[in-house]
Each structure stands twice: as C-alpha cells, then as structure tokens.
Coordinates of C-alpha atoms in Angstrom, one line a residue:
X22 CA -35.8 200.3 -114.6
X23 CA -33.3 202.3 -112.5
X24 CA -30.4 204.2 -114.1
X25 CA -28.2 201.1 -113.9
X26 CA -28.4 197.5 -112.9
X27 CA -25.2 195.7 -112.0
X28 CA -24.9 191.9 -111.8
X29 CA -22.1 189.5 -111.0
X30 CA -22.2 186.4 -113.2
X31 CA -20.6 183.3 -112.1
X32 CA -19.4 180.1 -113.7
X33 CA -18.5 178.0 -110.6
X34 CA -15.5 175.9 -110.6
X35 CA -12.4 175.1 -108.3
X36 CA -9.6 175.0 -110.9
X37 CA -11.1 178.1 -112.6
X38 CA -14.0 180.1 -111.3
X39 CA -15.3 182.5 -114.1
X40 CA -16.5 185.8 -112.9
X41 CA -18.0 188.9 -114.7
X42 CA -19.5 192.3 -113.5
X43 CA -21.9 193.4 -116.2
X44 CA -24.0 196.7 -116.1
X45 CA -27.1 197.4 -117.9
X46 CA -28.1 201.0 -118.5
X47 CA -30.7 202.8 -120.7
X48 CA -28.2 202.5 -123.6
X49 CA -27.4 198.8 -123.4
X50 CA -25.0 196.3 -121.5
X51 CA -21.4 197.0 -120.6
X52 CA -18.9 194.6 -119.4
X53 CA -17.3 196.3 -116.3
X54 CA -14.8 193.5 -115.3
X55 CA -14.2 189.9 -116.0
X56 CA -11.6 187.2 -115.0
X57 CA -11.0 183.6 -114.0
X58 CA -10.2 183.1 -110.4
X59 CA -7.9 180.2 -109.8
X60 CA -6.6 178.0 -106.8
X61 CA -3.5 176.0 -106.3
X62 CA -4.1 172.5 -107.6
X63 CA -2.0 170.8 -105.0
X64 CA -3.4 172.7 -102.0
X65 CA -6.1 171.1 -99.6
X66 CA -9.6 171.6 -100.9
X67 CA -10.6 173.8 -98.0
X68 CA -7.5 176.2 -98.9
X69 CA -8.8 176.2 -102.5
X70 CA -12.3 177.3 -101.3
X71 CA -10.8 179.9 -99.0
X72 CA -8.7 181.3 -101.7
X73 CA -11.5 181.5 -104.2
X74 CA -13.9 182.9 -101.6
X75 CA -11.6 185.6 -100.4
X76 CA -10.9 186.7 -104.1
X77 CA -14.7 186.6 -104.8
X78 CA -15.6 188.5 -101.6
X79 CA -13.1 191.4 -102.8
X80 CA -14.9 191.5 -106.2
X81 CA -18.3 191.8 -104.4
X82 CA -17.0 194.6 -102.0
X83 CA -15.3 196.6 -104.9
X84 CA -18.1 196.2 -107.6
X85 CA -21.2 196.2 -105.3
X86 CA -23.6 194.1 -107.6
X87 CA -27.2 194.0 -107.1
X88 CA -27.7 190.2 -107.6
X89 CA -25.7 187.1 -108.7
X90 CA -26.3 185.1 -111.8
X91 CA -25.0 181.6 -111.1
X92 CA -24.8 178.9 -113.9
X93 CA -26.4 175.9 -112.5
X94 CA -24.4 172.7 -111.9
X95 CA -24.0 170.5 -114.8
X96 CA -24.0 166.9 -113.5
X97 CA -21.1 165.3 -115.0
X98 CA -20.1 161.6 -115.1
X99 CA -17.3 162.4 -112.6
X100 CA -19.1 162.5 -109.3
X101 CA -16.0 163.8 -107.4
X102 CA -15.9 166.8 -109.7
X103 CA -19.5 167.3 -109.4
X104 CA -19.3 167.3 -105.5
X105 CA -16.4 169.7 -105.4
X106 CA -18.2 172.2 -107.7
X107 CA -21.3 171.8 -105.6
X108 CA -19.1 172.7 -102.6
X109 CA -17.8 175.9 -104.5
X110 CA -21.6 176.8 -105.1
X111 CA -22.2 176.5 -101.3
X112 CA -19.3 178.9 -100.8
X113 CA -20.8 181.3 -103.3
X114 CA -24.3 181.0 -101.8
X115 CA -22.7 181.8 -98.4
X116 CA -21.1 184.9 -99.7
X117 CA -24.3 185.9 -101.4
X118 CA -26.2 185.7 -98.1
X119 CA -23.4 187.3 -96.1
X120 CA -23.7 190.3 -98.6
X121 CA -27.5 190.3 -98.9
X122 CA -27.5 189.5 -102.7
X123 CA -30.2 187.5 -104.4
X124 CA -28.9 184.6 -106.4
X125 CA -30.6 183.5 -109.7
X126 CA -29.7 180.1 -111.1
X127 CA -29.7 179.3 -114.9
X128 CA -29.0 176.2 -116.6
X129 CA -26.5 176.0 -119.5
X130 CA -29.6 175.4 -121.7
X131 CA -31.4 178.5 -120.4
X132 CA -28.3 180.8 -120.9
X133 CA -27.9 179.5 -124.4
X134 CA -31.5 179.8 -125.3
X135 CA -31.6 183.4 -123.9
X136 CA -28.5 184.6 -125.7
X137 CA -28.7 182.7 -129.1
X138 CA -32.1 181.5 -129.2
X139 CA -31.0 178.0 -129.5
X140 CA -30.4 175.9 -126.4
X141 CA -27.9 173.6 -128.1
X142 CA -25.7 176.3 -129.3
X143 CA -21.9 175.5 -129.1
X144 CA -19.3 177.4 -127.0
X145 CA -18.0 179.3 -130.2
X146 CA -21.6 180.5 -131.0
X147 CA -22.1 181.7 -127.3
X148 CA -18.7 183.5 -127.3
X149 CA -19.3 185.1 -130.5
X150 CA -22.6 186.4 -129.5
X151 CA -21.3 187.8 -126.2
X152 CA -18.5 189.6 -128.1
X153 CA -21.1 191.2 -130.4
X154 CA -23.5 192.2 -127.7
X155 CA -20.8 193.8 -125.5
X156 CA -18.7 195.0 -128.6
X157 CA -15.6 193.1 -127.1
X158 CA -12.4 192.6 -129.0
X159 CA -11.3 189.1 -129.7
X160 CA -9.3 188.0 -126.8
X161 CA -7.6 185.0 -125.2
X162 CA -10.2 184.9 -122.4
X163 CA -11.0 181.4 -121.0
X164 CA -14.3 179.7 -121.7
X165 CA -15.2 180.0 -117.9
X166 CA -14.9 183.8 -118.2
X167 CA -17.2 183.9 -121.2
X168 CA -19.7 181.6 -119.5
X169 CA -19.7 184.0 -116.5
X170 CA -20.4 187.0 -118.9
X171 CA -23.2 184.9 -120.6
X172 CA -24.8 184.1 -117.1
X173 CA -24.8 187.9 -116.2
X174 CA -26.4 188.9 -119.7
X175 CA -29.0 186.2 -119.2
X176 CA -30.0 187.7 -115.8
X177 CA -30.0 191.2 -117.2
X178 CA -32.2 190.0 -120.1
X179 CA -34.6 188.5 -117.6
X180 CA -34.2 191.2 -114.8
X181 CA -37.9 192.3 -114.7
X182 CA -39.3 188.8 -114.9
X183 CA -36.9 187.4 -112.2
X184 CA -37.0 190.4 -109.6
X185 CA -40.7 190.5 -109.9
X186 CA -40.9 186.8 -108.7
X187 CA -38.6 187.5 -105.7
X188 CA -40.8 190.5 -104.3
X189 CA -43.5 189.8 -101.8
X190 CA -46.9 191.4 -102.3

C-alpha cells in the first residue's frame, strides 16, 4: 500500500447528495471532509443536476481522490424518484470519467455487511460504527453524509481486492 489512499464516497440523491473524502494511511482511516450537497427544490431538474455537478467537481479538484465509492441505486416503489437518482448517478459517472477516476459500486447490503458484519444493520448501527472507526464526535450530520462516509470506508476496506480486479495483466 502507498503512504495514503484517498477516496470519495458518494450517496447519490438530488435533494441531498452525501459526499465524503476519507484517507487511509498506515495508521488507519481519517475523515478529511464530508457534507451534503443540495439543490433548489423548485429549480428545473437540469439546473439541479448542474448545481450538484459543479459542486461535486469542485470537491474532486480540491481533494484529488484516487477513486469514487458510489452507493448503488436502491430501487424504490417511487419510479420517478428512482429515475431521478439514476440521472444523478449518470452525472457522477460523467465527472468520474472526465477526471479519470475509477468508480466502485456497493449496494447498501454490502456496505452494512462490510462495516458491521450484518447486512440488515439499521442506520443507527452504521452511524455508530462510522463514528467509532473515525473517532468522530456526535454531530447533527445528515444520514446521507454518513452513508457517503460508510461507502468510502467500504472501498478502503476492500481496496486491494477491488483495485486488483481493475488492473489488466
């Protein structure tokens, strides 16, 4: 392992897009930055995508991650919401390609299993474990932000396995 691995974790959404920059060093993981990006609810959807994309691009340029860990789309009953989140994912994939960043998808079940050892863990259990792993104080962060941190931690935990799969012989 190099001295440091930096990943961008993303929980995709268009009302709130959770993002987190997490580093892994020889001494462990550290949260560098996290937030929820938002867009104006009454704005046309293309403007919402533009707003989110521009904000995400600034984060990519500022923090220079090596890869993106993206929570997979959870197919909900609401097809319109699912389509909109899929469109947000498309924007994220475009930015990843533009910035030459590999993207690794993880389902919510994979993230929960990796972090807690139990795929049916609830949000409180995941948040508690994220706080313990990164020694974070209790905060008012939104669930989407914690989901992004959890996605980043999952990629870091599986870094060797995942990056080995992407390299050609």
